[in-house]
């Protein structure tokens, strides 16, 4: 879960040059008015920010702003440092002049401000910017048209010029994607295109087009290399049918397919995914259906080095499993044979090797197989198993789809090989099944698992189409979890939630809505689920998976709440995550007027400095600064204060109309005068209302600022008290206490408090033990029986019937020990009497017995030791019995 360190930095706020990237064009008043309309046009995704490294491209109206964020940050820091070093008098209304002077000085020194304007001929406002995988092309989308831009070199950002850049552009489909045709739902760069030059467009009327772009062939921008009408394909029965769309000039009427197959969004999985994922196009329909098209490839495609070997292993293994199995259907056998034909066509090719982009290895180019066919089967609609039922139509209307491909199975691929496969960690981690995330208009996020796995499928040939028929089994997705990223008050009919990938993990992403930005991570359960799927032990797996589903949930955190303007939240551009050592972990979005940025804590495992072996350095490096405040967004006054009034424009319009004579006449009570005054009143009332709302918001923010300032002062006082308690400055004594004495005093107090707490805990434990009554355990009952039996044997009471055998013999053993003690005592007395008669008697007996005196003394000593030992043993037994009887 990312932790926010700071919101929009100062170098992106007004009046810095970074803020000019997002400021609307003052010469185009209609662009800002459209965002504030109470009746907005048809909702659509707003992806107006694209990035290339630390460079960002931002669409504002019909133009594109281009800047390097690192360069802007460094230039702003240099200006701040110069401002602190020298004294500068700023005059009123001189900010624009000073900015112009700075720009002129930067041009004279050969260094620009780090951002430029790109002019692209567009008829309407730009809605989406889609950059190619290798960042050499960018697709610029309006609602109906697509323009391909050749991105300029980054050196133009520091060139000594501020002129508008007019790069080379091409119109994509000049007779296909036009205003009188269906709008564009999605434009995607194919992950397997040659050097990232294959573009896939999906229009609202469910037509998929694959474009293979080449700067040397202008015809590649005019006609798609592959066109598929999904409304025809969904009803297709054989490979030989024609699935191209009908004539472009045919007027289409209403049909159930045109309503149910209204495309909302489409997506591919990542290039490094395993299996068929990189060539599977997932399509989400507006009415809630999900389809898959696999394999969808351009004529020339460049697979990763591991893709074809992994598919070959999978296809051969699948064919061997179903070939001789009598329970497998004829459809499954035909599918396995078609996949084998497709792979055989690839194996018979000799790939063409070309130079890759700068910094990339050479690329192997393959030709799309023609067997069994070029057009794949449309798989779907998928059944969403365990999906929550809802009566709200907004929960069903999909707006976006996000696919996370399965991980590459390197163990199966490299089986029997001695070499290890060199691949990135992000490609080899995660689930062995694909994850499909669906987002609806109400903000409901459904996380689905493709348990069966989408594979390449084709329609049967014509001679077998009647025998094979249609598929009897409908594909399905397992709904693992459903989350709500919006509250009921934030759901609007015109909202369009969007997915944005994260740069730290492929299992985390952002959801952007006009009201908020939310972070979602699937990591809490993805890796645990994978360990269960790959585990060999089946015992208890059902219980563990059930516990995982009910206990572990995805991480969901609201990062930003958008303020409202005129009762409606301003639309937000889809968030873009950036990871760079100079910028850190950075998230960028924007309203039509201002930027929105968040700086997160950088995870410890990445960008960590190399530490020396010095323990003192490591100790200092682990110290984290004390956080005294919680970051919050910087308040930006409403843009209404910066807008000019529309009343001069109304007067100018009146001067050029046929009623211009009334401007130079006295005011007369006439219908014309009433109409003009009514128009002016409506205009002024609307503007004054917006100014009043903005001023009220400023007043509320000022009042809130006072309360927040009080809270900050209280927290600062608390921190001060804690610091003084540590340093000993909180003592009232006249003589200051040394730091060592203060530390010793605090340690002593802590020790005393710990002992007091231990005593209280022990006292409470005893009290609770006496107060509670519980049944004895089996061991305790056995111990009680043993004590009772021992008591009966020692004191002559009746022995319990169920006493143990060894306890019954205790009394007899005790009597034997007592008798043995008495005998030994008698023998000892006799011996002591014999030794006490005198020297003569001793010598006489010694002579008679012929025993040395030293040996006799030693034997007598041993006997005394044995007597003492037996006496001690008897005393110990008596003491134990006494304690047992007392307890």
mmCIF file of N, CA, C and O in Angstrom, residues 729-804:
data_model
loop_
_atom_site.group_PDB
_atom_site.id
_atom_site.type_symbol
_atom_site.label_atom_id
_atom_site.label_comp_id
_atom_site.label_asym_id
_atom_site.label_seq_id
_atom_site.Cartn_x
_atom_site.Cartn_y
_atom_site.Cartn_z
ATOM 1 N N UNK A 729 14.456 18.326 30.377
ATOM 2 C CA UNK A 729 14.175 19.747 30.534
ATOM 3 C C UNK A 729 12.804 20.018 31.149
ATOM 4 O O UNK A 729 12.466 21.174 31.407
ATOM 5 N N UNK A 730 12.021 18.970 31.368
ATOM 6 C CA UNK A 730 10.708 19.175 31.972
ATOM 7 C C UNK A 730 10.748 19.206 33.488
ATOM 8 O O UNK A 730 9.715 19.360 34.141
ATOM 9 N N UNK A 731 11.948 19.048 34.115
ATOM 10 C CA UNK A 731 12.070 19.100 35.565
ATOM 11 C C UNK A 731 12.012 20.543 36.045
ATOM 12 O O UNK A 731 12.545 21.454 35.409
ATOM 13 N N UNK A 732 11.369 20.728 37.204
ATOM 14 C CA UNK A 732 11.221 22.071 37.773
ATOM 15 C C UNK A 732 12.369 22.452 38.701
ATOM 16 O O UNK A 732 12.374 23.547 39.273
ATOM 17 N N UNK A 733 13.309 21.570 38.938
ATOM 18 C CA UNK A 733 14.417 21.877 39.860
ATOM 19 C C UNK A 733 15.287 22.983 39.282
ATOM 20 O O UNK A 733 15.414 23.155 38.075
ATOM 21 N N UNK A 734 15.895 23.707 40.216
ATOM 22 C CA UNK A 734 16.725 24.844 39.797
ATOM 23 C C UNK A 734 17.990 24.374 39.102
ATOM 24 O O UNK A 734 18.469 24.993 38.160
ATOM 25 N N UNK A 735 18.576 23.264 39.588
ATOM 26 C CA UNK A 735 19.797 22.752 38.982
ATOM 27 C C UNK A 735 19.446 21.861 37.799
ATOM 28 O O UNK A 735 18.644 20.936 37.944
ATOM 29 N N UNK A 736 20.018 22.084 36.644
ATOM 30 C CA UNK A 736 19.716 21.234 35.489
ATOM 31 C C UNK A 736 20.258 19.824 35.677
ATOM 32 O O UNK A 736 21.318 19.621 36.276
ATOM 33 N N UNK A 737 19.534 18.870 35.181
ATOM 34 C CA UNK A 737 19.917 17.464 35.305
ATOM 35 C C UNK A 737 20.691 17.047 34.075
ATOM 36 O O UNK A 737 20.347 17.410 32.947
ATOM 37 N N UNK A 738 21.754 16.286 34.292
ATOM 38 C CA UNK A 738 22.553 15.819 33.162
ATOM 39 C C UNK A 738 21.774 14.794 32.346
ATOM 40 O O UNK A 738 20.811 14.190 32.826
ATOM 41 N N UNK A 739 22.223 14.614 31.132
ATOM 42 C CA UNK A 739 21.517 13.680 30.247
ATOM 43 C C UNK A 739 21.623 12.244 30.736
ATOM 44 O O UNK A 739 20.654 11.486 30.683
ATOM 45 N N UNK A 740 22.811 11.851 31.249
ATOM 46 C CA UNK A 740 22.966 10.482 31.762
ATOM 47 C C UNK A 740 22.070 10.238 32.967
ATOM 48 O O UNK A 740 21.436 9.191 33.085
ATOM 49 N N UNK A 741 22.006 11.234 33.851
ATOM 50 C CA UNK A 741 21.140 11.081 35.025
ATOM 51 C C UNK A 741 19.675 10.998 34.614
ATOM 52 O O UNK A 741 18.899 10.228 35.203
ATOM 53 N N UNK A 742 19.285 11.775 33.622
ATOM 54 C CA UNK A 742 17.893 11.724 33.164
ATOM 55 C C UNK A 742 17.562 10.364 32.551
ATOM 56 O O UNK A 742 16.490 9.804 32.799
ATOM 57 N N UNK A 743 18.514 9.824 31.794
ATOM 58 C CA UNK A 743 18.272 8.513 31.186
ATOM 59 C C UNK A 743 18.191 7.434 32.266
ATOM 60 O O UNK A 743 17.317 6.552 32.226
ATOM 61 N N UNK A 744 19.097 7.498 33.252
ATOM 62 C CA UNK A 744 19.049 6.514 34.332
ATOM 63 C C UNK A 744 17.754 6.631 35.130
ATOM 64 O O UNK A 744 17.160 5.624 35.534
ATOM 65 N N UNK A 745 17.325 7.856 35.367
ATOM 66 C CA UNK A 745 16.082 8.050 36.105
ATOM 67 C C UNK A 745 14.903 7.469 35.331
ATOM 68 O O UNK A 745 14.017 6.811 35.905
ATOM 69 N N UNK A 746 14.859 7.704 34.023
ATOM 70 C CA UNK A 746 13.772 7.164 33.220
ATOM 71 C C UNK A 746 13.817 5.642 33.169
ATOM 72 O O UNK A 746 12.775 4.973 33.200
ATOM 73 N N UNK A 747 15.028 5.057 33.096
ATOM 74 C CA UNK A 747 15.139 3.599 33.106
ATOM 75 C C UNK A 747 14.660 3.018 34.436
ATOM 76 O O UNK A 747 13.977 1.990 34.480
ATOM 77 N N UNK A 748 15.031 3.690 35.533
ATOM 78 C CA UNK A 748 14.593 3.224 36.848
ATOM 79 C C UNK A 748 13.074 3.311 36.981
ATOM 80 O O UNK A 748 12.420 2.388 37.497
ATOM 81 N N UNK A 749 12.502 4.401 36.511
ATOM 82 C CA UNK A 749 11.045 4.542 36.572
ATOM 83 C C UNK A 749 10.361 3.484 35.713
ATOM 84 O O UNK A 749 9.329 2.917 36.108
ATOM 85 N N UNK A 750 10.932 3.224 34.537
ATOM 86 C CA UNK A 750 10.345 2.198 33.680
ATOM 87 C C UNK A 750 10.435 0.817 34.321
ATOM 88 O O UNK A 750 9.492 0.018 34.233
ATOM 89 N N UNK A 751 11.554 0.556 34.999
ATOM 90 C CA UNK A 751 11.712 -0.735 35.674
ATOM 91 C C UNK A 751 10.709 -0.884 36.812
ATOM 92 O O UNK A 751 10.101 -1.936 37.003
ATOM 93 N N UNK A 752 10.525 0.187 37.570
ATOM 94 C CA UNK A 752 9.560 0.139 38.674
ATOM 95 C C UNK A 752 8.136 -0.049 38.156
ATOM 96 O O UNK A 752 7.358 -0.822 38.721
ATOM 97 N N UNK A 753 7.815 0.644 37.089
ATOM 98 C CA UNK A 753 6.484 0.460 36.516
ATOM 99 C C UNK A 753 6.290 -0.957 35.986
ATOM 100 O O UNK A 753 5.212 -1.543 36.117
ATOM 101 N N UNK A 754 7.344 -1.536 35.404
ATOM 102 C CA UNK A 754 7.237 -2.912 34.932
ATOM 103 C C UNK A 754 7.029 -3.896 36.061
ATOM 104 O O UNK A 754 6.222 -4.825 35.958
ATOM 105 N N UNK A 755 7.759 -3.703 37.185
ATOM 106 C CA UNK A 755 7.555 -4.591 38.328
ATOM 107 C C UNK A 755 6.158 -4.432 38.904
ATOM 108 O O UNK A 755 5.511 -5.424 39.295
ATOM 109 N N UNK A 756 5.676 -3.198 38.973
ATOM 110 C CA UNK A 756 4.323 -2.981 39.493
ATOM 111 C C UNK A 756 3.286 -3.647 38.596
ATOM 112 O O UNK A 756 2.329 -4.268 39.080
ATOM 113 N N UNK A 757 3.474 -3.544 37.299
ATOM 114 C CA UNK A 757 2.545 -4.201 36.385
ATOM 115 C C UNK A 757 2.608 -5.718 36.508
ATOM 116 O O UNK A 757 1.574 -6.399 36.439
ATOM 117 N N UNK A 758 3.813 -6.262 36.741
ATOM 118 C CA UNK A 758 3.941 -7.710 36.916
ATOM 119 C C UNK A 758 3.220 -8.175 38.168
ATOM 120 O O UNK A 758 2.539 -9.216 38.172
ATOM 121 N N UNK A 759 3.356 -7.401 39.257
ATOM 122 C CA UNK A 759 2.651 -7.765 40.486
ATOM 123 C C UNK A 759 1.135 -7.692 40.301
ATOM 124 O O UNK A 759 0.401 -8.570 40.756
ATOM 125 N N UNK A 760 0.673 -6.656 39.660
ATOM 126 C CA UNK A 760 -0.762 -6.542 39.415
ATOM 127 C C UNK A 760 -1.265 -7.695 38.547
ATOM 128 O O UNK A 760 -2.345 -8.253 38.784
ATOM 129 N N UNK A 761 -0.472 -8.060 37.546
ATOM 130 C CA UNK A 761 -0.862 -9.153 36.673
ATOM 131 C C UNK A 761 -0.929 -10.469 37.433
ATOM 132 O O UNK A 761 -1.866 -11.265 37.269
ATOM 133 N N UNK A 762 0.053 -10.719 38.318
ATOM 134 C CA UNK A 762 0.056 -11.942 39.093
ATOM 135 C C UNK A 762 -1.120 -11.985 40.060
ATOM 136 O O UNK A 762 -1.777 -13.021 40.244
ATOM 137 N N UNK A 763 -1.421 -10.839 40.673
ATOM 138 C CA UNK A 763 -2.553 -10.770 41.590
ATOM 139 C C UNK A 763 -3.874 -11.025 40.858
ATOM 140 O O UNK A 763 -4.755 -11.753 41.342
ATOM 141 N N UNK A 764 -4.007 -10.427 39.690
ATOM 142 C CA UNK A 764 -5.220 -10.657 38.918
ATOM 143 C C UNK A 764 -5.323 -12.106 38.472
ATOM 144 O O UNK A 764 -6.419 -12.683 38.435
ATOM 145 N N UNK A 765 -4.198 -12.697 38.146
ATOM 146 C CA UNK A 765 -4.229 -14.105 37.726
ATOM 147 C C UNK A 765 -4.702 -15.007 38.845
ATOM 148 O O UNK A 765 -5.505 -15.925 38.642
ATOM 149 N N UNK A 766 -4.195 -14.742 40.054
ATOM 150 C CA UNK A 766 -4.633 -15.548 41.193
ATOM 151 C C UNK A 766 -6.117 -15.340 41.482
ATOM 152 O O UNK A 766 -6.847 -16.291 41.778
ATOM 153 N N UNK A 767 -6.549 -14.080 41.397
ATOM 154 C CA UNK A 767 -7.961 -13.798 41.664
ATOM 155 C C UNK A 767 -8.867 -14.498 40.654
ATOM 156 O O UNK A 767 -9.893 -15.090 40.999
ATOM 157 N N UNK A 768 -8.471 -14.427 39.408
ATOM 158 C CA UNK A 768 -9.266 -15.082 38.372
ATOM 159 C C UNK A 768 -9.240 -16.587 38.539
ATOM 160 O O UNK A 768 -10.248 -17.277 38.355
ATOM 161 N N UNK A 769 -8.080 -17.134 38.920
ATOM 162 C CA UNK A 769 -7.998 -18.572 39.133
ATOM 163 C C UNK A 769 -8.884 -19.058 40.257
ATOM 164 O O UNK A 769 -9.459 -20.139 40.197
ATOM 165 N N UNK A 770 -8.994 -18.255 41.327
ATOM 166 C CA UNK A 770 -9.874 -18.644 42.424
ATOM 167 C C UNK A 770 -11.341 -18.444 42.073
ATOM 168 O O UNK A 770 -12.202 -19.171 42.550
ATOM 169 N N UNK A 771 -11.628 -17.424 41.311
ATOM 170 C CA UNK A 771 -13.026 -17.109 41.024
ATOM 171 C C UNK A 771 -13.633 -18.052 40.000
ATOM 172 O O UNK A 771 -14.827 -18.330 40.046
ATOM 173 N N UNK A 772 -12.818 -18.528 39.097
ATOM 174 C CA UNK A 772 -13.348 -19.394 38.040
ATOM 175 C C UNK A 772 -13.309 -20.843 38.477
ATOM 176 O O UNK A 772 -12.385 -21.272 39.179
ATOM 177 N N UNK A 773 -14.298 -21.591 38.137
ATOM 178 C CA UNK A 773 -14.376 -23.027 38.406
ATOM 179 C C UNK A 773 -14.579 -23.739 37.081
ATOM 180 O O UNK A 773 -15.496 -23.432 36.341
ATOM 181 N N UNK A 774 -13.710 -24.689 36.863
ATOM 182 C CA UNK A 774 -13.797 -25.434 35.626
ATOM 183 C C UNK A 774 -13.600 -26.907 35.925
ATOM 184 O O UNK A 774 -13.099 -27.293 36.982
ATOM 185 N N UNK A 775 -13.951 -27.751 34.996
ATOM 186 C CA UNK A 775 -13.803 -29.181 35.162
ATOM 187 C C UNK A 775 -12.337 -29.578 35.068
ATOM 188 O O UNK A 775 -11.563 -28.966 34.340
ATOM 189 N N UNK A 776 -12.004 -30.625 35.860
ATOM 190 C CA UNK A 776 -10.629 -31.101 35.850
ATOM 191 C C UNK A 776 -10.357 -31.871 34.555
ATOM 192 O O UNK A 776 -11.230 -32.569 34.037
ATOM 193 N N UNK A 777 -9.145 -31.745 34.102
ATOM 194 C CA UNK A 777 -8.749 -32.497 32.924
ATOM 195 C C UNK A 777 -8.449 -33.939 33.292
ATOM 196 O O UNK A 777 -8.422 -34.315 34.474
ATOM 197 N N UNK A 778 -8.209 -34.765 32.298
ATOM 198 C CA UNK A 778 -7.924 -36.178 32.547
ATOM 199 C C UNK A 778 -6.631 -36.355 33.334
ATOM 200 O O UNK A 778 -6.540 -37.211 34.233
ATOM 201 N N UNK A 779 -5.629 -35.550 33.042
ATOM 202 C CA UNK A 779 -4.355 -35.653 33.776
ATOM 203 C C UNK A 779 -4.529 -35.228 35.228
ATOM 204 O O UNK A 779 -3.947 -35.825 36.154
ATOM 205 N N UNK A 780 -5.319 -34.171 35.449
ATOM 206 C CA UNK A 780 -5.553 -33.723 36.828
ATOM 207 C C UNK A 780 -6.328 -34.775 37.621
ATOM 208 O O UNK A 780 -6.040 -35.019 38.808
ATOM 209 N N UNK A 781 -7.335 -35.405 37.019
ATOM 210 C CA UNK A 781 -8.084 -36.464 37.701
ATOM 211 C C UNK A 781 -7.170 -37.641 38.042
ATOM 212 O O UNK A 781 -7.256 -38.220 39.142
ATOM 213 N N UNK A 782 -6.291 -38.027 37.128
ATOM 214 C CA UNK A 782 -5.362 -39.119 37.403
ATOM 215 C C UNK A 782 -4.421 -38.768 38.541
ATOM 216 O O UNK A 782 -4.107 -39.613 39.401
ATOM 217 N N UNK A 783 -3.982 -37.510 38.588
ATOM 218 C CA UNK A 783 -3.085 -37.090 39.676
ATOM 219 C C UNK A 783 -3.805 -37.122 41.028
ATOM 220 O O UNK A 783 -3.236 -37.509 42.055
ATOM 221 N N UNK A 784 -5.082 -36.748 41.073
ATOM 222 C CA UNK A 784 -5.863 -36.791 42.322
ATOM 223 C C UNK A 784 -5.999 -38.227 42.806
ATOM 224 O O UNK A 784 -5.868 -38.524 44.016
ATOM 225 N N UNK A 785 -6.280 -39.154 41.890
ATOM 226 C CA UNK A 785 -6.389 -40.552 42.275
ATOM 227 C C UNK A 785 -5.070 -41.072 42.846
ATOM 228 O O UNK A 785 -5.046 -41.824 43.825
ATOM 229 N N UNK A 786 -3.966 -40.654 42.258
ATOM 230 C CA UNK A 786 -2.663 -41.078 42.736
ATOM 231 C C UNK A 786 -2.405 -40.557 44.155
ATOM 232 O O UNK A 786 -1.901 -41.268 45.029
ATOM 233 N N UNK A 787 -2.749 -39.345 44.432
ATOM 234 C CA UNK A 787 -2.557 -38.768 45.765
ATOM 235 C C UNK A 787 -3.416 -39.489 46.794
ATOM 236 O O UNK A 787 -2.978 -39.800 47.921
ATOM 237 N N UNK A 788 -4.669 -39.760 46.437
ATOM 238 C CA UNK A 788 -5.556 -40.455 47.376
ATOM 239 C C UNK A 788 -5.052 -41.864 47.690
ATOM 240 O O UNK A 788 -5.096 -42.312 48.839
ATOM 241 N N UNK A 789 -4.575 -42.554 46.651
ATOM 242 C CA UNK A 789 -4.046 -43.898 46.875
ATOM 243 C C UNK A 789 -2.805 -43.856 47.762
ATOM 244 O O UNK A 789 -2.616 -44.692 48.660
ATOM 245 N N UNK A 790 -1.941 -42.882 47.539
ATOM 246 C CA UNK A 790 -0.740 -42.741 48.358
ATOM 247 C C UNK A 790 -1.096 -42.415 49.811
ATOM 248 O O UNK A 790 -0.508 -42.943 50.759
ATOM 249 N N UNK A 791 -2.091 -41.590 50.017
ATOM 250 C CA UNK A 791 -2.519 -41.240 51.370
ATOM 251 C C UNK A 791 -3.086 -42.463 52.088
ATOM 252 O O UNK A 791 -2.822 -42.692 53.282
ATOM 253 N N UNK A 792 -3.841 -43.268 51.377
ATOM 254 C CA UNK A 792 -4.437 -44.462 51.993
ATOM 255 C C UNK A 792 -3.384 -45.481 52.366
ATOM 256 O O UNK A 792 -3.451 -46.118 53.428
ATOM 257 N N UNK A 793 -2.371 -45.648 51.551
ATOM 258 C CA UNK A 793 -1.313 -46.612 51.841
ATOM 259 C C UNK A 793 -0.459 -46.183 53.023
ATOM 260 O O UNK A 793 0.019 -47.012 53.800
ATOM 261 N N UNK A 794 -0.235 -44.873 53.161
ATOM 262 C CA UNK A 794 0.639 -44.381 54.215
ATOM 263 C C UNK A 794 -0.046 -44.339 55.571
ATOM 264 O O UNK A 794 0.577 -44.635 56.604
ATOM 265 N N UNK A 795 -1.293 -43.965 55.596
ATOM 266 C CA UNK A 795 -1.983 -43.757 56.865
ATOM 267 C C UNK A 795 -3.010 -44.839 57.181
ATOM 268 O O UNK A 795 -3.843 -44.672 58.067
ATOM 269 N N UNK A 796 -2.994 -45.958 56.425
ATOM 270 C CA UNK A 796 -3.820 -47.089 56.785
ATOM 271 C C UNK A 796 -5.267 -46.966 56.446
ATOM 272 O O UNK A 796 -6.080 -47.759 56.927
ATOM 273 N N UNK A 797 -5.665 -46.018 55.665
ATOM 274 C CA UNK A 797 -7.059 -45.916 55.265
ATOM 275 C C UNK A 797 -7.346 -46.940 54.183
ATOM 276 O O UNK A 797 -6.447 -47.633 53.692
ATOM 277 N N UNK A 798 -8.601 -47.010 53.828
ATOM 278 C CA UNK A 798 -8.978 -47.944 52.778
ATOM 279 C C UNK A 798 -8.420 -47.484 51.433
ATOM 280 O O UNK A 798 -8.520 -46.310 51.084
ATOM 281 N N UNK A 799 -7.859 -48.438 50.729
ATOM 282 C CA UNK A 799 -7.289 -48.140 49.420
ATOM 283 C C UNK A 799 -8.408 -48.129 48.395
ATOM 284 O O UNK A 799 -9.242 -49.034 48.380
ATOM 285 N N UNK A 800 -8.466 -47.101 47.545
ATOM 286 C CA UNK A 800 -9.511 -47.078 46.514
ATOM 287 C C UNK A 800 -9.425 -48.286 45.615
ATOM 288 O O UNK A 800 -8.358 -48.851 45.383
ATOM 289 N N UNK A 801 -10.577 -48.693 45.118
ATOM 290 C CA UNK A 801 -10.624 -49.902 44.295
ATOM 291 C C UNK A 801 -9.868 -49.727 42.985
ATOM 292 O O UNK A 801 -9.315 -50.679 42.454
ATOM 293 N N UNK A 802 -9.862 -48.500 42.452
ATOM 294 C CA UNK A 802 -9.209 -48.271 41.159
ATOM 295 C C UNK A 802 -7.820 -47.673 41.326
ATOM 296 O O UNK A 802 -7.307 -47.019 40.434
ATOM 297 N N UNK A 803 -7.194 -47.867 42.508
ATOM 298 C CA UNK A 803 -5.836 -47.363 42.711
ATOM 299 C C UNK A 803 -4.832 -48.117 41.885
ATOM 300 O O UNK A 803 -5.036 -49.268 41.506
ATOM 301 N N UNK A 804 -3.698 -47.514 41.682
ATOM 302 C CA UNK A 804 -2.665 -48.153 40.889
ATOM 303 C C UNK A 804 -1.943 -49.219 41.718
ATOM 304 O O UNK A 804 -1.857 -49.124 42.961
#
